[in-house]
Coordinates of C-alpha atoms in Angstrom, one line a residue:
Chain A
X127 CA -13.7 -5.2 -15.4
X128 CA -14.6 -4.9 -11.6
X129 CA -17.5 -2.8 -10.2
X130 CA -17.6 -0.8 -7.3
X131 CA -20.6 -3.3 -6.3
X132 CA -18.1 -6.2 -6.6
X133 CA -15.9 -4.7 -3.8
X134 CA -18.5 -5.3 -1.3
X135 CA -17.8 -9.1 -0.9
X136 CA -13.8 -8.2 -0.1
X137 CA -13.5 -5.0 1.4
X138 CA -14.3 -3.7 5.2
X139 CA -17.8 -3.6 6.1
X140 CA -19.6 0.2 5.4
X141 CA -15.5 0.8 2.6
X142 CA -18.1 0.9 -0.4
X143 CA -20.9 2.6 1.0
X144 CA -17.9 5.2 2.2
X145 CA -16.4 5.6 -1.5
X146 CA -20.4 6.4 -2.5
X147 CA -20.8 9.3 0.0
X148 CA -17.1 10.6 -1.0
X149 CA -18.0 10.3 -4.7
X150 CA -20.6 12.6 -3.9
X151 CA -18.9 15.3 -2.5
X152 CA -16.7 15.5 -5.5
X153 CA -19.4 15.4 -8.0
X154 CA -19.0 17.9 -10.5
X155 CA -15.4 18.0 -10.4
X156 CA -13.1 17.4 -13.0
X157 CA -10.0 14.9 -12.2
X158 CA -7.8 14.2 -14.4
X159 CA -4.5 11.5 -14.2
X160 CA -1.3 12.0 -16.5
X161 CA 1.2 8.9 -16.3
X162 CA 4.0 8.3 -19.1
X163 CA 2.2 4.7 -20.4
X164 CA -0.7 2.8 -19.5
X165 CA 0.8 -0.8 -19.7
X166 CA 2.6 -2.4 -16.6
X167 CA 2.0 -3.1 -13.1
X168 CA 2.5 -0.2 -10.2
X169 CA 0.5 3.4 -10.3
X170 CA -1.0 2.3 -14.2
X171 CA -2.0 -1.2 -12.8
X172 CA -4.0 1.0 -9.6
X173 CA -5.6 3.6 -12.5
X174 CA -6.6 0.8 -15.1
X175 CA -9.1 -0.5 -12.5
X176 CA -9.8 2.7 -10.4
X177 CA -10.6 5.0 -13.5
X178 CA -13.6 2.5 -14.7
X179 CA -14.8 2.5 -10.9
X180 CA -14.5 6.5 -10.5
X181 CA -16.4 7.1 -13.5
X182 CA -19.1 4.1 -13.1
X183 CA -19.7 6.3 -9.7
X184 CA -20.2 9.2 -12.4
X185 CA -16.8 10.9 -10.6
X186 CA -15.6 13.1 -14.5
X187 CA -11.9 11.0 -14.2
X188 CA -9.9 11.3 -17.4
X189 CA -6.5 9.9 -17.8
X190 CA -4.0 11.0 -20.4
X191 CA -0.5 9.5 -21.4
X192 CA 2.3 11.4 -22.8
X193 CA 4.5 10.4 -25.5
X194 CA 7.6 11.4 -27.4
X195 CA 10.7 9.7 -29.6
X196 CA 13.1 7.8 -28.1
X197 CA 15.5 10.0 -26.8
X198 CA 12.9 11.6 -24.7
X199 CA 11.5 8.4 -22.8
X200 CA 15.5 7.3 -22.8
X201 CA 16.0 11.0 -21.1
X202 CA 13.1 10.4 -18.6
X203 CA 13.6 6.6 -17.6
X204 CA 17.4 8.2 -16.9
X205 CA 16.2 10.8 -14.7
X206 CA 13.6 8.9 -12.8
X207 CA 16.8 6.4 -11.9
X208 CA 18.9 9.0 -11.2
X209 CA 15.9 10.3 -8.5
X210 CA 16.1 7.0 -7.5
X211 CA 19.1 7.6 -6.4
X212 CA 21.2 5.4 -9.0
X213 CA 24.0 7.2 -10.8
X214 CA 23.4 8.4 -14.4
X215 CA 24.8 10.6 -17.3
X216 CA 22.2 13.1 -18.2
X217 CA 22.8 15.3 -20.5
X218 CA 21.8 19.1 -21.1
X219 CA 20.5 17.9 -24.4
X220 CA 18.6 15.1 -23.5
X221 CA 17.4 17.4 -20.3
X222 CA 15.9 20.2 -22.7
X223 CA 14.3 18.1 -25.1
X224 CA 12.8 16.0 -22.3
X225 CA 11.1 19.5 -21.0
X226 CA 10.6 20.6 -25.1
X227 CA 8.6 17.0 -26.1
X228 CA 6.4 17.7 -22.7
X229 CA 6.0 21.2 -23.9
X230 CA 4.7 19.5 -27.1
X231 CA 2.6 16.9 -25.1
X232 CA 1.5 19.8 -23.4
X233 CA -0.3 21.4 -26.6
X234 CA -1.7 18.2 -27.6
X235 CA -3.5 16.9 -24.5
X236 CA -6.2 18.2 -23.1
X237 CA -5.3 19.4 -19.5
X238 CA -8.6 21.0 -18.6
X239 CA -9.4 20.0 -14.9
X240 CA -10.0 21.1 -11.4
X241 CA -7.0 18.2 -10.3
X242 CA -4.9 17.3 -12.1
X243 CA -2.6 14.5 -10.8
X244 CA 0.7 13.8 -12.5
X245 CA 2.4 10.6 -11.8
X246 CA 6.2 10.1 -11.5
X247 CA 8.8 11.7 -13.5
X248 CA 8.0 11.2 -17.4
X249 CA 5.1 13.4 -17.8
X250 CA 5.8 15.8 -14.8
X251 CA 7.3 18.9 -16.3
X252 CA 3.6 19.1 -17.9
X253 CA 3.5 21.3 -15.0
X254 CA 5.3 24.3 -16.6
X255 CA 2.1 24.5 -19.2
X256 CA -0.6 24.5 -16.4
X257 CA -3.5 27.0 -17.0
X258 CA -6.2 26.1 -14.2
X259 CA -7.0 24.3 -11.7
X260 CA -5.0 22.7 -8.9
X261 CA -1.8 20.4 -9.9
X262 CA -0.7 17.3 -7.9
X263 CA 2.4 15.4 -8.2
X264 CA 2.1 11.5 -7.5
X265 CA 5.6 10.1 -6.6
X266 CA 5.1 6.2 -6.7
X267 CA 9.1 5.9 -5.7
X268 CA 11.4 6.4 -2.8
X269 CA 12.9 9.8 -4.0
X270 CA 14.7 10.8 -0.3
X271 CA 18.2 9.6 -2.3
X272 CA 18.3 11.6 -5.3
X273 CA 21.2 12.2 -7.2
X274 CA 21.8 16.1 -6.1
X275 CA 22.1 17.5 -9.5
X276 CA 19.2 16.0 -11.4
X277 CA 17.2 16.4 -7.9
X278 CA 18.0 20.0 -8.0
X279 CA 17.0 20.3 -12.3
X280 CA 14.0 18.4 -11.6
X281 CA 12.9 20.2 -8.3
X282 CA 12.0 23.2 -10.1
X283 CA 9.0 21.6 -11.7
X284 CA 8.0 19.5 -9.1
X285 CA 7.7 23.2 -6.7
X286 CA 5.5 24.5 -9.5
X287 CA 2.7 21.8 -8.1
X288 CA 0.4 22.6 -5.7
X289 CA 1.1 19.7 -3.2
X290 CA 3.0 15.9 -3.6
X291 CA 1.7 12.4 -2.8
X292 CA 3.9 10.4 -1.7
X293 CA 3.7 6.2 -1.0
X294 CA 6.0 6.2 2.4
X295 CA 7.0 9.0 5.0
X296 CA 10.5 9.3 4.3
X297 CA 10.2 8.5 0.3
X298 CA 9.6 12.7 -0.3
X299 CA 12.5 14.8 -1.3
X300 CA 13.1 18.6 -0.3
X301 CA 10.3 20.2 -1.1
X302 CA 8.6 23.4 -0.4
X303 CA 4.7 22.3 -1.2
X304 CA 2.4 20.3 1.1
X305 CA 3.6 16.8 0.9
X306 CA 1.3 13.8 1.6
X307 CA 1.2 10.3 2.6
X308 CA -1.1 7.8 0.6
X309 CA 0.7 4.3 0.6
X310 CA -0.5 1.8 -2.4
X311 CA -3.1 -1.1 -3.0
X312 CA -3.6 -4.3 -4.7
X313 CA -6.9 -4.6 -6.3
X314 CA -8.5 -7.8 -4.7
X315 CA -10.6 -8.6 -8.0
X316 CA -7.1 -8.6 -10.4
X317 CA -6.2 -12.1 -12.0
X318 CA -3.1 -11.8 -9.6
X319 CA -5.3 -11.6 -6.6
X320 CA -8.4 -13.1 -7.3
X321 CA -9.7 -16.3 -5.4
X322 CA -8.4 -19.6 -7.4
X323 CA -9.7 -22.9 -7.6
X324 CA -7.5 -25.7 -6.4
X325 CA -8.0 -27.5 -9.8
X326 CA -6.7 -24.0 -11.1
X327 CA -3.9 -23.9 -8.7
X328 CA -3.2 -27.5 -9.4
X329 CA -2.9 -26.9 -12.9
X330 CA -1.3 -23.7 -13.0
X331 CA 1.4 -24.7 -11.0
X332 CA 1.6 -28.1 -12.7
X333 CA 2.3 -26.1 -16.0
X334 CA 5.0 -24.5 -14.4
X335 CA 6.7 -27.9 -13.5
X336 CA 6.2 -26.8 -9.2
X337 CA 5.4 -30.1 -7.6
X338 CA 3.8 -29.4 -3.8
X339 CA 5.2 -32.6 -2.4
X340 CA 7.3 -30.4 0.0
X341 CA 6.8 -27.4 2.3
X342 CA 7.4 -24.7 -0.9
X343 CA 9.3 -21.3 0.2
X344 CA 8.2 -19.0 -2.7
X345 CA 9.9 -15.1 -3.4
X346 CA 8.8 -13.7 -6.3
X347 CA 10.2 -10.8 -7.4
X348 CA 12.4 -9.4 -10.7
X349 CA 15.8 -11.2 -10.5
X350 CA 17.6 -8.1 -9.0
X351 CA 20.1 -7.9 -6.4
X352 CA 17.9 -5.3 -5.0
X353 CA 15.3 -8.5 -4.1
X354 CA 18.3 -10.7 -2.9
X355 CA 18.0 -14.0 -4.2
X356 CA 21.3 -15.4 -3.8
X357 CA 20.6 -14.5 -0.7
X358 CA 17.4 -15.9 -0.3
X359 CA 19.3 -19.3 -1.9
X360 CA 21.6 -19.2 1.0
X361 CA 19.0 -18.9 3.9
X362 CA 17.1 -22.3 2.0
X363 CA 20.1 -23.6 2.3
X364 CA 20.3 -23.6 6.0
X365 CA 16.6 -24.2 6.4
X366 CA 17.1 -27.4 4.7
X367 CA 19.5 -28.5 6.9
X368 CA 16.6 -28.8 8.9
X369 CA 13.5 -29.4 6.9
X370 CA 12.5 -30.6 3.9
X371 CA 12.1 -28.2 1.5
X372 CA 11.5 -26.4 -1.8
X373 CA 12.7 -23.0 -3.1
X374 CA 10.5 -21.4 -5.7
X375 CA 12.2 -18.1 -7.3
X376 CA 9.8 -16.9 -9.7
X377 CA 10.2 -13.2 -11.6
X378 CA 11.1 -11.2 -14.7
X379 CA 14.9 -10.1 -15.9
X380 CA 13.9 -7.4 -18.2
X381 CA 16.3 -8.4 -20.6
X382 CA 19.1 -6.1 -18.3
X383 CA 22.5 -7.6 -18.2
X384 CA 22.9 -7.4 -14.5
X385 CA 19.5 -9.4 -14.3
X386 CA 20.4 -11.7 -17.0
X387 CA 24.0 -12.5 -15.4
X388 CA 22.5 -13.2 -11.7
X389 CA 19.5 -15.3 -13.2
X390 CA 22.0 -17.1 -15.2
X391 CA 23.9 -18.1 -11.6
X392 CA 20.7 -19.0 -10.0
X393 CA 19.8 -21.2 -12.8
X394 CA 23.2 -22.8 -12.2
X395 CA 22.0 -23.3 -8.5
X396 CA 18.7 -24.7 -9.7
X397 CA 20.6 -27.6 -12.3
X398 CA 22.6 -28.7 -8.9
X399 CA 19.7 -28.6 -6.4
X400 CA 16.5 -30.4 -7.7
X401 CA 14.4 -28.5 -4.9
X402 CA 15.4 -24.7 -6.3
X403 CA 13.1 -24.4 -9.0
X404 CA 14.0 -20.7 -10.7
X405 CA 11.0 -19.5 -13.0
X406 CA 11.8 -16.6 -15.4
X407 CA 8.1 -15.2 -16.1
X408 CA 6.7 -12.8 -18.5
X409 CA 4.9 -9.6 -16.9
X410 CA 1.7 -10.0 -17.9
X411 CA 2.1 -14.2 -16.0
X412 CA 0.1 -12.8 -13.1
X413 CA -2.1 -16.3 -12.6
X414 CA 0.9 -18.1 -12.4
X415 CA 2.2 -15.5 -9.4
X416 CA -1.4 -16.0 -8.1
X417 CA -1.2 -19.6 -7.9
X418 CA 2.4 -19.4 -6.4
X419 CA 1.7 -17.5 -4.0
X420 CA -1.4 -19.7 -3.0
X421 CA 1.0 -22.6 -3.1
X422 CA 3.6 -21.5 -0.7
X423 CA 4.0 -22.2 2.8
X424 CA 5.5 -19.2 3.2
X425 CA 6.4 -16.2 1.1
X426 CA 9.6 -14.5 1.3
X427 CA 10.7 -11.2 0.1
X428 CA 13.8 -10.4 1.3
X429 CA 14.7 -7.5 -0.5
X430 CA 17.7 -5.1 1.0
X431 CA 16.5 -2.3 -1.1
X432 CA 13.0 -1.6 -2.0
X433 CA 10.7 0.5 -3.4
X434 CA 6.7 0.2 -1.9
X435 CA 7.1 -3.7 -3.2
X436 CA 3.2 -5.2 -3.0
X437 CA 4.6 -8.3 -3.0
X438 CA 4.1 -8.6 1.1
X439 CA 0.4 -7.7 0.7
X440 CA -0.4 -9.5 -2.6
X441 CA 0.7 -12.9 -0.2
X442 CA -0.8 -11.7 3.0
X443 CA -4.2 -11.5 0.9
X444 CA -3.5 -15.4 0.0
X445 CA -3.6 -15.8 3.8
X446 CA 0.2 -16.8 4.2
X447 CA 2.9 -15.5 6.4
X448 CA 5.9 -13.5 5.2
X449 CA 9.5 -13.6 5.5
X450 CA 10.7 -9.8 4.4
X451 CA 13.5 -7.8 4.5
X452 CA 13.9 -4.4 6.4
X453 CA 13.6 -2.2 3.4
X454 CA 11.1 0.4 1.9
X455 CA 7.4 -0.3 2.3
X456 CA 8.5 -4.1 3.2
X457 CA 8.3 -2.8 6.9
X458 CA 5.0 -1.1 6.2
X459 CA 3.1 -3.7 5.3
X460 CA 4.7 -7.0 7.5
X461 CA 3.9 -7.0 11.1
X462 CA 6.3 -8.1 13.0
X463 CA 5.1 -11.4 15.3
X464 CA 1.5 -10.9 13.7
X465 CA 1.2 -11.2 9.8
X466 CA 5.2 -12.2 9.5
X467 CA 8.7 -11.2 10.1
X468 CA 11.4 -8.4 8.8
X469 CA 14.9 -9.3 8.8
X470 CA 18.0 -8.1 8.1
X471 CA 20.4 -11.3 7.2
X472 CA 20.5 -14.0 5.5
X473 CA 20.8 -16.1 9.2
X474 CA 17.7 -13.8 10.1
X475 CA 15.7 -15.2 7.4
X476 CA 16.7 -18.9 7.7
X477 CA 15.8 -18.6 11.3
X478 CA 12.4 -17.1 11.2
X479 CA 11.4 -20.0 8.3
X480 CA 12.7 -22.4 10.5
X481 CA 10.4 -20.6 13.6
X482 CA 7.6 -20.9 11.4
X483 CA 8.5 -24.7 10.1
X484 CA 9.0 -25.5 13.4
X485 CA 5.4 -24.1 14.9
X486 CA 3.2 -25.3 12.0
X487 CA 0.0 -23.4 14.1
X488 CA 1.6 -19.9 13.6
X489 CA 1.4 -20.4 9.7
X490 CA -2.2 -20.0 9.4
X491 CA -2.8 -18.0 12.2
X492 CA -0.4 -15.2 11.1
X493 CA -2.0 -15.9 7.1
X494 CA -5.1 -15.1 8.7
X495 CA -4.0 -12.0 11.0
X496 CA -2.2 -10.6 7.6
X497 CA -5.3 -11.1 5.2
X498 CA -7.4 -8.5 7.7
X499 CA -4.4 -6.6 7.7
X500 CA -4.4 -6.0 4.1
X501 CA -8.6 -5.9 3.9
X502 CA -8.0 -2.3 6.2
X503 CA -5.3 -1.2 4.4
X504 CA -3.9 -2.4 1.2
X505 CA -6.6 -3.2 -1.0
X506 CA -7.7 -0.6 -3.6
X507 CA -11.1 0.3 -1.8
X508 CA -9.0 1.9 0.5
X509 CA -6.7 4.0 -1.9
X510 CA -9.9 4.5 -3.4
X511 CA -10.8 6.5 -0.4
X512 CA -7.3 8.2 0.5
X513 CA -7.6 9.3 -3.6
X514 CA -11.1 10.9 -2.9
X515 CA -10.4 12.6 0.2
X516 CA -8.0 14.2 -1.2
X517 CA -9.8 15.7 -4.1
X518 CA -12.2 16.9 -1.5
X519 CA -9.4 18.3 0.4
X520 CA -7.5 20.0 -2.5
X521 CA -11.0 21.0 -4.4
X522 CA -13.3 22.8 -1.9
Chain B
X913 CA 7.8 16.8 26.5
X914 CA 9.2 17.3 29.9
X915 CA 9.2 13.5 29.9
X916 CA 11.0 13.4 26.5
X917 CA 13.7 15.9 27.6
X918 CA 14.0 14.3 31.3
X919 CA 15.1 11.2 29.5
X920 CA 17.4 12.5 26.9
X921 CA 19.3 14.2 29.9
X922 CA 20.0 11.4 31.8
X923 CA 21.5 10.1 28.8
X924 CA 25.2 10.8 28.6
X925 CA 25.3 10.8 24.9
X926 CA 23.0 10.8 22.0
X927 CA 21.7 7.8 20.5
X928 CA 21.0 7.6 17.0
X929 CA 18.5 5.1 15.3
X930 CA 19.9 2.3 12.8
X931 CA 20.0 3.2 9.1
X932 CA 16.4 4.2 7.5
X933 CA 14.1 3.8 10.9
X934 CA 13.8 7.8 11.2
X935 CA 10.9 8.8 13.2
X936 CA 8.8 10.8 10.3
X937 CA 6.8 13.4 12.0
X938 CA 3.4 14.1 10.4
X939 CA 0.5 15.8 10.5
X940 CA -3.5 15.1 9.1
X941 CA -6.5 15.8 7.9
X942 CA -9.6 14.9 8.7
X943 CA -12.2 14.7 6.0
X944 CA -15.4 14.8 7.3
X945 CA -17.9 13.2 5.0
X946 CA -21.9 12.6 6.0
X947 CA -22.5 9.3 5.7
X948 CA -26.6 9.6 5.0
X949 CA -27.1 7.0 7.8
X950 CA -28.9 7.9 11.0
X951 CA -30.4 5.9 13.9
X952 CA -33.6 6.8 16.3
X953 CA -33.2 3.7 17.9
X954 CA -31.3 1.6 19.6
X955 CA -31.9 -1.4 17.2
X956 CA -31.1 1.3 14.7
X957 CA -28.1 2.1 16.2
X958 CA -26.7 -0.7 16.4
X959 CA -27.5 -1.6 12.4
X960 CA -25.3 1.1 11.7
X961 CA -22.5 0.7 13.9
X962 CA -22.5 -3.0 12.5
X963 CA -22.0 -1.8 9.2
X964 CA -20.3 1.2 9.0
X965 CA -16.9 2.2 7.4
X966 CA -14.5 1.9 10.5
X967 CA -13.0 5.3 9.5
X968 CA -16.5 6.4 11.4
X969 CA -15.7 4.7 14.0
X970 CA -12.1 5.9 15.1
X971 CA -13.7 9.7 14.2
X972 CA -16.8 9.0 16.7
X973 CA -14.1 6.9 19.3
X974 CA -10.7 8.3 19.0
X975 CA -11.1 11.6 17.1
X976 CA -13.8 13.0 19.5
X977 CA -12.1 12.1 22.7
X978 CA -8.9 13.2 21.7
X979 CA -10.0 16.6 20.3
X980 CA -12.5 16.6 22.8
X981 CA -15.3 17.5 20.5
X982 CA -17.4 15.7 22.4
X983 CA -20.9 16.8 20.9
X984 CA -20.8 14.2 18.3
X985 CA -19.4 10.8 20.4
X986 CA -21.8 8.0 20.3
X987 CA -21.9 8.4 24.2
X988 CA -23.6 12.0 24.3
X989 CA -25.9 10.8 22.0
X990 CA -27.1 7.7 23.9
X991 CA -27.0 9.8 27.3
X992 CA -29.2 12.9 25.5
X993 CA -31.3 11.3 22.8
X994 CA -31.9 7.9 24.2
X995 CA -32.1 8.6 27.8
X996 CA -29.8 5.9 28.3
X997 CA -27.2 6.9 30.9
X998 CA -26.1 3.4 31.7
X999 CA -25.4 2.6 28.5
X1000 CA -23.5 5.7 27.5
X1001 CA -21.2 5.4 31.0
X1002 CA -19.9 1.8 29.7
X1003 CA -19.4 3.1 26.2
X1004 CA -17.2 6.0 27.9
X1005 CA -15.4 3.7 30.1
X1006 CA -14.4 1.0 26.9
X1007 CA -10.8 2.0 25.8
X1008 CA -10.9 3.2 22.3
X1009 CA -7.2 2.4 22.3
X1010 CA -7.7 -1.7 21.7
X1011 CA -5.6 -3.1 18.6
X1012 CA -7.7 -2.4 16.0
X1013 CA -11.0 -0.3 14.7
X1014 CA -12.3 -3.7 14.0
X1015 CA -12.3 -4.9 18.1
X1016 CA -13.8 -1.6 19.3
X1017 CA -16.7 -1.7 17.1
X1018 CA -16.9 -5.3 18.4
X1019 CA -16.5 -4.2 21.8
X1020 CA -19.3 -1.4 21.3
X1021 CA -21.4 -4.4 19.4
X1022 CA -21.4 -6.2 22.7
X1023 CA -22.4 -3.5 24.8
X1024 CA -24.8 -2.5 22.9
X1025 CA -26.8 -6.2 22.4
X1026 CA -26.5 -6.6 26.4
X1027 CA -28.3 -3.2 26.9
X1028 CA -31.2 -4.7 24.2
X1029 CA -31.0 -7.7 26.0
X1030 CA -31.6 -6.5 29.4
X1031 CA -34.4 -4.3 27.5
X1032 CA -36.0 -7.0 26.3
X1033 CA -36.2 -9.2 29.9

């Protein structure tokens, strides 16, 4: 487990001294984070290191987890889809015991606090129980597509909060309660992140069977059309017209059938072309992404749809330049010309790789230009701060 | 404004952006948090400036001049405290609009070791 101390080696000069003197002004307040799980990457991956830092800077963080039968985290998974924007049957049933198990949950946890901040959609109708204090909703997902009707069944809880955080301007649904803007981090000190060895590199990516005899193009991402990979398969394809190459698609299928069926075609691709190399890797394989992404040339994430994907920053850290599609937070974190490129084809992407192929020089440069970009405004020290200025905001 | 609505009429028709690149107006806050650091020297000064969170410096650069609460830019205080008008003009004069917080503490850096140096001859 990192320290706060730690940070100082990785973050901008004075960012720790800064989280001190916030920590401060929120002493003596009591914060307290409600998410449905505390396994997995995203908002839980952010709390399992920053609730250890907040309370090592004697900040009184709690974080509670709610829990039901099946049918209720069936109901919620459904509806945080469906305000996702991807169509689902939700029934009235499920809907009301959904609300009814959070009433439970509500009994059972202790929800004493001056904040408390809710995170996505399983534990949010906690809200309908509050007693004190001031209520936050934390929306980790792009919710401006909702499905209208669960949107409009859900929007009555999410109005009884006192404000919403959102990860992207243009993420928020219609609401009428202060909405804010605090985008999210990768956590420098994580196995994913961390520095590596070469010899750990070597031998990590060994293991995997990734030889680095070639220039390696590396997307990493689940195996979801969402993320593109055939397409990513098509724009190698006319790199290597041009250069010599190798394709690393590396990710999780989440046992889904839709997943399962495209993996199953880019495995096909990878038995005909020796230089696509498809890994399917557990969740928790987060050295083996580290090392990846250490290994590539460059990284690619050419995603057409996207949530705030980290992906961009997690490769920008390991210094290298990334190919990304025009699509959620994608845009957010690539800068165009100075840590990488967004595009919005298949031709797109083949032809920035082959820009950056072509003018070897730009490859570090840009790897550099996008690690400082992510030191100012990726990392967790950052969120770290947006987090505590907010509690300060909300809680004088 | 005026320049905004000048342009849009000498357009004949409206132009809309591509798909999902909406401009997203917002508005923010400013937390103001002490940091506990303090100079009453140059040499001081510049310690701090070297080290502190660049979210001080946009407030002390950017944030004064643009709300024009002027009382707390690092300018005043080298013109009123340190007697040092020189210095404080060229501090005035360096855009806070460079490409990052990063380059105008540099910037500021620089000034501030040539005004030591030329102390110091």
């Amino acid at each position: 487990m990192s320290r706060i101390d730690d940070y100082r080696r990785v973050a901008p000069p004075g960012a720790v001294d800064f989280i001190l003197k916030l920590a401060e002004q929120v002493k003596g307040r009591r914060f307290l984070h409600v998410t449905g799980g505390r396994l997995g990457g995203g908002a839980t991956e952010t709390l399992r290191a920053a609730v250890p830092i907040l309370s090592e800077l004697s900040v009184d963080t709690r974080w509670e987890v709610t829990g039901g039968d099946n049918a209720y985290y069936t109901t919620a998974r459904s509806l945080q889809a469906a305000l996702e924007g991807a169509e689902r049957v939700l029934s009235e049933e499920g809907l009301a015991r959904w609300v009814d198990m959070n009433g439970l949950n509500a009994k059972k946890l202790d929800l004493d606090a001056d904040l408390t901040i809710v995170h996505d959609c399983q534990p949010a109708s906690l809200v309908s129980a509050r007693t004190a204090g001031r209520w936050v909703w934390r929306c980790h997902f792009d919710c401006s597509s909702a499905q209208p009707t669960p949107w409009t069944f859900f929007r009555r809880f999410a109005e009884q909060y006192d404000a919403a955080v959102f990860a992207l301007p243009g993420f928020e649904g219609r609401l009428g309660i202060p909405m804010y803007i605090v985008p999210p981090s990768i956590d420098p000190l994580s196995e994913r992140n961390r520095d590596l060895t070469p010899r750990e590199t070597s031998e990590t990516l060994t293991a995997l069977g990734v030889s680095r005899d070639k220039p390696l193009l590396v997307q990493i991402g689940r195996f979801a059309r969402a993320h593109d990979p055939l397409g990513v398969v098509n724009a190698y394809r006319l790199v290597k017209k041009h250069h010599d190459v190798r394709l690393v698609l590396a990710g999780t299928a989440d046992g889904e059938p839709e997943r399962l069926e495209l993996l199953s075609h880019l495995l096909e691709v990878a038995h005909e072309d020796r230089d696509v190399v498809v890994l399917e890797l557990p969740p928790e394989a987060h050295r083996q992404v580290n090392a990846l992404q250490r290994a590539a040339t460059i990284v690619l994430m050419k995603s057409v749809r996207a949530g705030f994907d980290l992906g961009p920053a997690e490769a920008m850290w390991k210094g290298k330049p990334v190919v990304g599609g025009y699509a959620g937070g994608l845009a957010q974190q690539i800068i165009t010309n100075v840590t990488g490129y967004t595009v919005h084809s298949v031709e797109g992407a083949a032809f920035r790789i082959r820009h950056l192929l072509n003018n070897p020089e730009l490859i570090p440069r840009m790897g550099a230009a996008g690690r400082e970009h992510v030191r100012r405004s990726f990392l967790i020290t950052r969120e770290l701060v947006d987090d505590l200025a907010l509690g300060v905001h909300l809680t004088r | 404004m005026t320049i905004v609505q000048d342009h849009l009429r000498g357009r004949e028709a409206e132009t809309r952006v591509e798909f999902d690149r909406s401009f997203h107006f917002q508005q923010s806050h400013i937390v103001e948090v002490p940091l506990g650091l303090s100079a009453e020297t140059l040499v001081e000064f510049r310690a701090g400036l070297a080290t502190v969170d660049e979210s001080a410096i946009y407030l002390h650069t950017v944030e004064t001049r643009a709300r024009e609460r002027r009382s707390e830019a690092f300018s005043e205080w080298l013109r009123d405290a340190l007697d040092l008008p020189a210095l404080a003009e060229r501090f005035e004069r360096a855009d806070p609009y460079l490409t990052s917080l990063e380059r105008i503490r540099g910037r500021l850096l620089g000034l501030v070791d040539t005004a030591l140096d030329e102390a110091r001859r």
